[in-house]
Amino acid sequence: QVQLVESGGGSVQAGGSLRLSCAASGYTRSSYCMGWFRQAPGKEREGVATIYTDGRTTYADSVKGRFTVSQDNAKNTLYLQMNGLKPEDTAMYYCAATDTGIWFVCNPRRTPYFAYRGQGTQVTVSS
């Protein structure tokens, strides 16, 4: 059984940083995509970033240059380093994963529809 557990959310002032973590268990596929999406109250889900099996990353335009997605395979953990946070980044952030051997499937826009997701961690950025 695949389980994704996020941590690291919190409240920060604009310009600050946070690092989200996603601990994955029960996931043993050789080809996969993992990533993050977010959802603010009253808004649509928004894909944020993805990382493919081989380490290739893709970002939404809204976070490019500020957020960095990475993975530690030894720890089965996915990270999202968020710098230069803005009030509009306030949202619940979800970790997601899916099996795929096709690179173009690993796109942030697809993350809300991935097979597996965590319970989310709240990020609040004040101005």
CSV table of C-alpha atoms in Angstrom, one decimal:
chain,number,residue,atom,x,y,z
A,1,GLN,CA,0.0,0.0,0.0
A,2,VAL,CA,1.4,3.3,-1.1
A,3,GLN,CA,1.5,6.0,1.5
A,4,LEU,CA,2.6,9.6,1.1
A,5,VAL,CA,3.0,11.8,4.2
A,6,GLU,CA,3.8,15.5,3.9
A,7,SER,CA,5.4,17.7,6.5
A,8,GLY,CA,7.2,21.1,6.8
A,9,GLY,CA,4.3,23.5,6.3
A,10,GLY,CA,3.8,26.5,8.4
A,11,SER,CA,3.4,30.3,8.5
A,12,VAL,CA,6.0,32.7,7.2
A,13,GLN,CA,6.3,36.3,6.1
A,14,ALA,CA,6.6,37.3,2.5
A,15,GLY,CA,10.1,36.7,1.3
A,16,GLY,CA,10.7,33.8,3.6
A,17,SER,CA,11.4,30.2,3.0
A,18,LEU,CA,10.0,26.8,3.8
A,19,ARG,CA,11.0,23.2,2.9
A,20,LEU,CA,8.3,20.7,2.5
A,21,SER,CA,9.0,17.0,2.8
A,22,CYS,CA,7.0,14.0,1.5
A,23,ALA,CA,7.9,10.6,3.0
A,24,ALA,CA,6.9,7.8,0.6
A,25,SER,CA,6.4,4.2,1.7
A,26,GLY,CA,5.2,1.1,-0.2
A,27,TYR,CA,6.3,2.6,-3.5
A,28,THR,CA,8.6,0.4,-5.5
A,29,ARG,CA,8.0,1.2,-9.1
A,30,SER,CA,11.1,1.6,-11.3
A,31,SER,CA,9.6,4.4,-13.5
A,32,TYR,CA,7.5,7.1,-11.8
A,33,CYS,CA,6.8,10.7,-11.5
A,34,MET,CA,6.4,12.5,-8.2
A,35,GLY,CA,5.4,16.1,-7.6
A,36,TRP,CA,3.5,18.7,-5.7
A,37,PHE,CA,0.2,20.5,-6.3
A,38,ARG,CA,-1.6,23.1,-4.2
A,39,GLN,CA,-5.1,24.3,-3.6
A,40,ALA,CA,-6.1,27.6,-2.0
A,41,PRO,CA,-9.6,28.2,-0.6
A,42,GLY,CA,-12.1,28.8,-3.4
A,43,LYS,CA,-9.5,28.2,-6.1
A,44,GLU,CA,-8.7,25.4,-8.5
A,45,ARG,CA,-5.9,22.9,-7.8
A,46,GLU,CA,-2.6,24.1,-9.3
A,47,GLY,CA,0.3,21.9,-10.2
A,48,VAL,CA,3.5,23.2,-8.8
A,49,ALA,CA,6.5,21.0,-9.7
A,50,THR,CA,7.4,17.5,-10.8
A,51,ILE,CA,10.4,15.2,-10.8
A,52,TYR,CA,10.9,12.2,-13.0
A,53,THR,CA,12.7,8.9,-12.2
A,54,ASP,CA,15.9,10.2,-13.9
A,55,GLY,CA,15.8,13.5,-12.0
A,56,ARG,CA,14.4,15.7,-14.7
A,57,THR,CA,12.3,18.5,-13.1
A,58,THR,CA,9.5,20.7,-14.4
A,59,TYR,CA,7.9,23.8,-12.8
A,60,ALA,CA,4.8,25.9,-13.1
A,61,ASP,CA,5.6,29.4,-14.4
A,62,SER,CA,4.2,30.8,-11.1
A,63,VAL,CA,7.0,29.2,-9.1
A,64,LYS,CA,9.9,28.9,-11.5
A,65,GLY,CA,13.1,30.4,-10.1
A,66,ARG,CA,11.7,30.3,-6.5
A,67,PHE,CA,10.9,26.7,-5.8
A,68,THR,CA,13.1,23.6,-6.2
A,69,VAL,CA,11.9,20.0,-6.2
A,70,SER,CA,14.3,17.2,-5.3
A,71,GLN,CA,14.3,13.7,-4.1
A,72,ASP,CA,16.4,11.5,-1.8
A,73,ASN,CA,16.0,8.0,-3.1
A,74,ALA,CA,17.9,6.5,-0.1
A,75,LYS,CA,15.3,8.1,2.2
A,76,ASN,CA,12.3,7.7,-0.1
A,77,THR,CA,11.6,11.3,0.4
A,78,LEU,CA,10.5,14.1,-1.9
A,79,TYR,CA,11.3,17.7,-1.1
A,80,LEU,CA,10.0,21.1,-2.2
A,81,GLN,CA,12.3,24.0,-1.3
A,82,MET,CA,10.3,27.2,-1.4
A,83,ASN,CA,12.2,30.6,-1.4
A,84,GLY,CA,10.9,34.1,-2.0
A,85,LEU,CA,7.5,33.1,-0.8
A,86,LYS,CA,4.6,35.4,-1.7
A,87,PRO,CA,1.1,35.7,-0.1
A,88,GLU,CA,-0.3,34.2,-3.3
A,89,ASP,CA,1.6,31.0,-2.5
A,90,THR,CA,-0.7,30.4,0.5
A,91,ALA,CA,-2.4,27.1,0.0
A,92,MET,CA,-2.6,23.5,1.1
A,93,TYR,CA,0.2,21.7,-0.5
A,94,TYR,CA,-0.1,18.0,-1.6
A,95,CYS,CA,2.5,15.5,-2.5
A,96,ALA,CA,1.5,13.2,-5.4
A,97,ALA,CA,3.0,10.2,-7.3
A,98,THR,CA,2.1,8.0,-10.3
A,99,ASP,CA,3.7,5.2,-12.2
A,100,THR,CA,4.8,6.2,-15.7
A,101,GLY,CA,7.5,5.4,-18.1
A,102,ILE,CA,6.6,8.3,-20.3
A,103,TRP,CA,8.4,11.6,-19.7
A,104,PHE,CA,5.8,14.0,-20.9
A,105,VAL,CA,3.3,12.6,-18.4
A,106,CYS,CA,5.5,14.0,-15.7
A,107,ASN,CA,4.1,17.6,-15.8
A,108,PRO,CA,2.9,19.7,-12.9
A,109,ARG,CA,-0.5,20.2,-14.6
A,110,ARG,CA,-1.2,16.5,-14.2
A,111,THR,CA,-0.3,16.2,-10.5
A,112,PRO,CA,-3.8,16.6,-9.2
A,113,TYR,CA,-4.8,13.5,-11.2
A,114,PHE,CA,-1.9,11.3,-10.1
A,115,ALA,CA,-2.7,7.9,-8.7
A,116,TYR,CA,-1.4,8.6,-5.2
A,117,ARG,CA,-1.5,11.7,-3.0
A,118,GLY,CA,-0.9,12.7,0.6
A,119,GLN,CA,-3.1,14.5,3.1
A,120,GLY,CA,-1.5,17.8,2.6
A,121,THR,CA,0.4,20.4,4.6
A,122,GLN,CA,-0.7,24.0,5.0
A,123,VAL,CA,1.5,26.9,3.9
A,124,THR,CA,0.5,30.4,4.9
A,125,VAL,CA,2.4,33.5,3.7
A,126,SER,CA,1.6,36.9,5.3
A,127,SER,CA,2.4,40.2,3.7
